[in-house]
Tab-separated table of C-alpha atoms and ligand atoms in Angstrom:
chain	number	residue	atom	x	y	z
B	167	UNK	CA	-6.635	50.259	-8.334
B	168	UNK	CA	-7.086	47.396	-5.767
B	169	UNK	CA	-7.543	48.620	-2.193
B	170	UNK	CA	-8.603	46.185	-0.474
B	171	UNK	CA	-9.196	41.852	-0.517
B	172	UNK	CA	-11.115	40.255	2.321
B	173	UNK	CA	-10.516	36.532	2.052
B	174	UNK	CA	-13.056	34.208	3.781
B	175	UNK	CA	-12.663	36.198	7.339
B	176	UNK	CA	-14.257	34.425	10.005
B	177	UNK	CA	-13.987	35.648	13.599
B	178	UNK	CA	-15.551	34.525	17.048
B	179	UNK	CA	-15.953	36.080	20.227
B	180	UNK	CA	-15.397	32.897	22.159
B	181	UNK	CA	-18.152	29.924	21.439
B	182	UNK	CA	-19.999	32.593	19.437
B	183	UNK	CA	-19.646	32.928	15.731
B	184	UNK	CA	-19.947	36.214	14.519
B	185	UNK	CA	-18.720	36.187	10.963
B	186	UNK	CA	-18.082	33.384	8.601
B	187	UNK	CA	-16.387	32.826	5.046
B	188	UNK	CA	-16.614	36.848	4.709
B	189	UNK	CA	-14.975	37.647	1.735
B	190	UNK	CA	-15.023	41.387	-0.563
B	191	UNK	CA	-13.048	43.620	-2.636
B	192	UNK	CA	-12.727	47.108	-2.788
B	193	UNK	CA	-11.681	49.151	-5.549
B	194	UNK	CA	-10.241	52.472	-5.644
B	195	UNK	CA	-13.594	54.797	-6.794
B	196	UNK	CA	-16.025	52.242	-4.919
B	197	UNK	CA	-18.734	53.545	-2.481
B	198	UNK	CA	-19.308	50.257	-0.577
B	199	UNK	CA	-22.741	49.820	1.762
B	200	UNK	CA	-22.440	46.965	4.297
B	201	UNK	CA	-26.527	46.729	5.770
B	202	UNK	CA	-27.336	44.273	8.687
B	203	UNK	CA	-28.947	44.429	11.766
B	204	UNK	CA	-27.717	45.327	15.533
B	205	UNK	CA	-25.428	42.849	16.576
B	206	UNK	CA	-24.730	41.141	12.707
B	207	UNK	CA	-20.910	41.987	12.940
B	208	UNK	CA	-20.661	45.375	10.955
B	209	UNK	CA	-18.414	46.867	13.426
B	210	UNK	CA	-16.442	43.775	14.021
B	211	UNK	CA	-15.525	43.365	10.162
B	212	UNK	CA	-14.708	47.339	9.668
B	213	UNK	CA	-12.273	46.576	12.653
B	214	UNK	CA	-10.780	43.825	11.559
B	215	UNK	CA	-9.952	45.509	8.320
B	216	UNK	CA	-8.722	48.494	10.230
B	217	UNK	CA	-6.462	46.113	12.634
B	218	UNK	CA	-8.283	47.079	15.297
B	219	UNK	CA	-8.911	43.672	16.171
B	220	UNK	CA	-7.335	40.364	14.642
B	221	UNK	CA	-9.855	37.438	12.466
B	222	UNK	CA	-10.010	34.210	13.813
B	223	UNK	CA	-9.236	32.849	10.493
B	224	UNK	CA	-8.831	33.779	6.919
B	225	UNK	CA	-7.006	36.946	5.835
B	226	UNK	CA	-7.113	40.616	4.745
B	227	UNK	CA	-4.957	42.632	2.451
B	228	UNK	CA	-4.507	46.069	1.700
B	229	UNK	CA	-3.412	47.443	-1.491
B	230	UNK	CA	0.281	48.986	-1.699
B	231	UNK	CA	-0.715	52.283	-1.237
B	232	UNK	CA	-3.710	51.869	0.703
B	233	UNK	CA	-3.833	54.043	3.303
B	234	UNK	CA	-6.817	53.469	6.079
B	235	UNK	CA	-8.979	56.009	7.879
B	236	UNK	CA	-11.697	54.821	10.326
B	237	UNK	CA	-14.809	55.988	12.083
B	238	UNK	CA	-15.578	53.021	13.968
B	239	UNK	CA	-18.246	53.223	17.106
B	240	UNK	CA	-17.451	55.760	19.295
B	241	UNK	CA	-13.958	57.410	18.224
B	242	UNK	CA	-11.661	58.253	21.597
B	243	UNK	CA	-10.956	61.436	21.940
B	244	UNK	CA	-8.414	63.603	24.359
B	245	UNK	CA	-11.145	64.489	26.201
B	246	UNK	CA	-10.213	67.577	28.022
B	247	UNK	CA	-8.840	68.610	24.851
B	248	UNK	CA	-10.159	71.097	22.111
B	249	UNK	CA	-11.133	69.871	18.928
B	250	UNK	CA	-7.943	71.593	17.381
B	251	UNK	CA	-5.554	70.084	19.918
B	252	UNK	CA	-7.513	66.522	19.427
B	253	UNK	CA	-7.091	66.542	15.506
B	254	UNK	CA	-3.414	68.088	15.509
B	255	UNK	CA	-2.028	65.601	17.960
B	256	UNK	CA	-3.748	62.601	15.718
B	257	UNK	CA	-2.463	63.827	12.532
B	258	UNK	CA	1.405	64.499	14.090
B	259	UNK	CA	1.235	60.693	14.696
B	260	UNK	CA	1.775	60.114	11.262
B	261	UNK	CA	3.431	63.480	10.434
B	262	UNK	CA	0.465	64.759	8.224
B	263	UNK	CA	-0.402	67.290	9.793
B	264	UNK	CA	-2.244	69.893	7.482
B	265	UNK	CA	-3.908	72.524	9.654
B	266	UNK	CA	-5.586	74.416	6.768
B	267	UNK	CA	-7.168	70.687	5.736
B	268	UNK	CA	-8.916	70.208	8.981
B	269	UNK	CA	-9.665	73.591	9.362
B	270	UNK	CA	-11.439	73.216	6.164
B	271	UNK	CA	-13.083	70.592	7.132
B	272	UNK	CA	-14.179	71.524	10.425
B	273	UNK	CA	-15.513	74.534	9.182
B	274	UNK	CA	-17.194	73.022	6.493
B	275	UNK	CA	-19.011	70.253	8.517
B	276	UNK	CA	-19.979	73.249	11.035
B	277	UNK	CA	-17.485	73.195	13.999
B	278	UNK	CA	-15.508	75.926	15.154
B	279	UNK	CA	-11.890	75.224	14.447
B	280	UNK	CA	-10.495	77.538	17.035
B	281	UNK	CA	-12.943	76.889	19.780
B	282	UNK	CA	-11.871	76.011	23.065
B	283	UNK	CA	-14.449	74.205	24.218
B	284	UNK	CA	-13.522	70.496	25.024
B	285	UNK	CA	-14.467	67.577	23.200
B	286	UNK	CA	-16.228	65.921	26.487
B	287	UNK	CA	-18.428	68.820	26.185
B	288	UNK	CA	-19.452	67.916	22.723
B	289	UNK	CA	-22.898	66.671	21.336
B	290	UNK	CA	-23.250	63.346	19.693
B	291	UNK	CA	-23.610	64.900	16.317
B	292	UNK	CA	-20.412	67.368	16.824
B	293	UNK	CA	-18.201	64.179	18.002
B	294	UNK	CA	-19.645	62.551	14.711
B	295	UNK	CA	-18.587	64.847	12.385
B	296	UNK	CA	-14.793	65.002	14.384
B	297	UNK	CA	-14.732	61.577	13.413
B	298	UNK	CA	-15.757	61.949	10.243
B	299	UNK	CA	-12.874	64.394	9.837
B	300	UNK	CA	-10.363	62.599	11.041
B	301	UNK	CA	-11.170	59.632	9.105
B	302	UNK	CA	-10.397	61.851	5.725
B	303	UNK	CA	-8.239	64.653	7.205
B	304	UNK	CA	-4.834	62.764	6.556
B	305	UNK	CA	-5.609	61.774	2.769
B	306	UNK	CA	-6.729	58.284	3.055
B	307	UNK	CA	-7.909	56.535	0.361
B	308	UNK	CA	-9.904	53.473	1.890
B	309	UNK	CA	-12.258	55.504	4.608
B	310	UNK	CA	-14.382	53.200	6.875
B	311	UNK	CA	-17.226	55.133	8.005
B	312	UNK	CA	-19.072	53.197	10.631
B	313	UNK	CA	-22.887	54.787	10.822
B	314	UNK	CA	-21.798	58.185	10.128
B	315	UNK	CA	-24.887	59.730	9.397
B	316	UNK	CA	-25.518	58.852	13.650
B	317	UNK	CA	-26.609	62.444	15.337
B	318	UNK	CA	-26.079	64.336	12.006
B	319	UNK	CA	-28.276	67.480	11.137
B	320	UNK	CA	-29.603	68.302	7.513
B	321	UNK	CA	-26.479	70.789	6.942
B	322	UNK	CA	-23.762	68.247	8.127
B	323	UNK	CA	-26.156	65.107	6.276
B	324	UNK	CA	-25.561	67.266	3.111
B	325	UNK	CA	-21.812	67.693	3.493
B	326	UNK	CA	-20.957	64.158	3.941
B	327	UNK	CA	-22.893	63.092	1.014
B	328	UNK	CA	-21.103	65.981	-0.748
B	329	UNK	CA	-17.589	64.324	0.662
B	330	UNK	CA	-18.495	60.619	-0.090
B	331	UNK	CA	-18.806	61.909	-3.810
B	332	UNK	CA	-15.627	64.014	-3.727
B	333	UNK	CA	-13.608	61.203	-2.433
B	334	UNK	CA	-15.226	58.864	-5.258
B	335	UNK	CA	-13.851	61.037	-8.012
B	336	UNK	CA	-10.252	61.232	-6.328
B	337	UNK	CA	-10.201	57.795	-7.107
B	338	UNK	CA	-10.600	57.065	-2.966
B	339	UNK	CA	-12.675	54.113	-1.845
B	340	UNK	CA	-15.506	54.481	1.317
B	341	UNK	CA	-16.969	51.342	2.867
B	342	UNK	CA	-20.385	52.553	4.922
B	343	UNK	CA	-21.500	50.592	8.101
B	344	UNK	CA	-25.314	51.137	9.026
B	345	UNK	CA	-28.673	49.351	9.544
B	346	UNK	CA	-30.292	51.353	6.653
B	347	UNK	CA	-28.948	52.898	3.326
B	348	UNK	CA	-28.817	56.396	3.560
B	349	UNK	CA	-30.497	56.853	-0.006
B	350	UNK	CA	-28.940	60.250	-1.062
B	351	UNK	CA	-25.213	58.919	-1.233
B	352	UNK	CA	-24.599	56.816	-4.343
B	353	UNK	CA	-23.539	53.534	-3.792
B	354	UNK	CA	-21.053	51.461	-6.564
B	355	UNK	CA	-22.407	48.016	-4.164
B	356	UNK	CA	-24.508	46.864	-1.197
B	357	UNK	CA	-23.884	44.558	0.753
B	358	UNK	CA	-25.965	42.647	3.241
B	359	UNK	CA	-24.638	41.399	6.801
B	360	UNK	CA	-26.529	38.146	7.974
B	361	UNK	CA	-26.304	35.013	10.098
B	362	UNK	CA	-22.574	35.580	9.556
B	363	UNK	CA	-22.437	35.760	6.164
B	364	UNK	CA	-21.745	38.604	3.495
B	365	UNK	CA	-23.968	38.825	0.576
B	366	UNK	CA	-23.908	41.361	-2.223
B	367	UNK	CA	-27.335	42.707	-3.353
B	368	UNK	CA	-28.483	43.654	-6.765
B	369	UNK	CA	-27.487	46.850	-7.417
B	370	UNK	CA	-29.834	49.867	-7.260
B	371	UNK	CA	-32.636	48.281	-5.721
B	372	UNK	CA	-34.148	49.725	-2.739
B	373	UNK	CA	-33.397	47.511	0.823
B	374	UNK	CA	-36.629	46.639	2.247
B	375	UNK	CA	-37.124	47.832	5.667
B	376	UNK	CA	-37.253	44.671	7.750
P	515	LIG	N1	-15.001	42.622	22.015
P	515	LIG	C1	-16.285	41.286	22.025
P	515	LIG	N2	-16.508	40.902	22.764
P	515	LIG	C2	-17.407	39.870	22.763
P	515	LIG	N3	-18.373	39.926	21.855
P	515	LIG	C3	-18.586	41.394	21.489
P	515	LIG	C4	-17.290	41.809	20.608
P	515	LIG	N4	-17.711	42.788	20.223
P	515	LIG	C5	-18.801	42.536	19.471
P	515	LIG	N5	-19.188	40.888	19.837
P	515	LIG	C6	-20.568	40.966	19.311
P	515	LIG	O1	-20.106	40.830	18.125
P	515	LIG	C7	-21.428	40.448	17.720
P	515	LIG	C8	-21.563	41.598	17.060
P	515	LIG	O2	-21.179	43.115	17.148
P	515	LIG	P1	-21.091	44.135	16.650
P	515	LIG	O3	-20.780	45.266	17.379
P	515	LIG	O4	-19.894	43.932	15.451
P	515	LIG	O5	-22.214	44.296	15.559
P	515	LIG	P2	-22.811	45.448	14.897
P	515	LIG	O6	-23.278	44.956	13.552
P	515	LIG	O7	-22.141	46.653	14.579
P	515	LIG	O8	-24.228	45.799	15.548
P	515	LIG	P3	-24.575	47.627	15.632
P	515	LIG	O9	-25.630	47.812	14.633
P	515	LIG	O10	-25.576	47.633	16.973
P	515	LIG	O11	-23.559	48.495	15.992
P	515	LIG	C9	-22.233	40.952	18.986
P	515	LIG	O12	-22.988	39.842	19.293
P	515	LIG	C10	-21.516	41.419	19.770
P	515	LIG	O13	-21.760	41.429	21.690
P	516	LIG	MG1	-21.452	48.581	15.192
């Protein structure tokens, strides 16, 4: 099932062209990696797909049943509130709250669901975990993860690898953007973003560190 079609997207910020002629399709069961250096446009592309910013030209189309979950850059939280309050609030926006699912994900990533600690006191890794959780907790089927390994400890990395595999098995799709490919994750397609252009790499060939 096709979840996303990106066709010839270009994006400029003022005179700076960040993306040009970017095309991509994502089907259920896919785990897509987008590599690219700092400032290459990875977050910009994910923001366009998530509907956060508009493209300058080109189109993208979601599938009829595509429901996007996204962790892009630094997710905003209600800083004075707890994890539970934040996630419950986010889920309520879409009337998709399942406390058992949220509590289960928190436990899985080693976060205390009942902690009253406010999110402003969370470490970088804890925030990243909360960001991952909100991207999947509503049964979203197209999950965009921007640098999802940032700050994660070994146990959380293992959970992320397992989670991505489970999402894939469940017929969902994941797009991961990061400088380096995190190799324990099995990707179905590898892309490189460079000079504003997205090119597909031959699958299964590790990227050469630059
Ligand atoms: N809102 C904005 N206004 C102006 N320029 C922007 C804006 N957002 C991004 N850019 C520029 O677009 C380019 C791509 O930025 P982007 O954040 O997409 O890169 P990235 O690949 O995600 O980088 P990183 O690996 O550092 O996260 C950069 O040159 C950046 O300065
Ligand atoms: Mg980025």
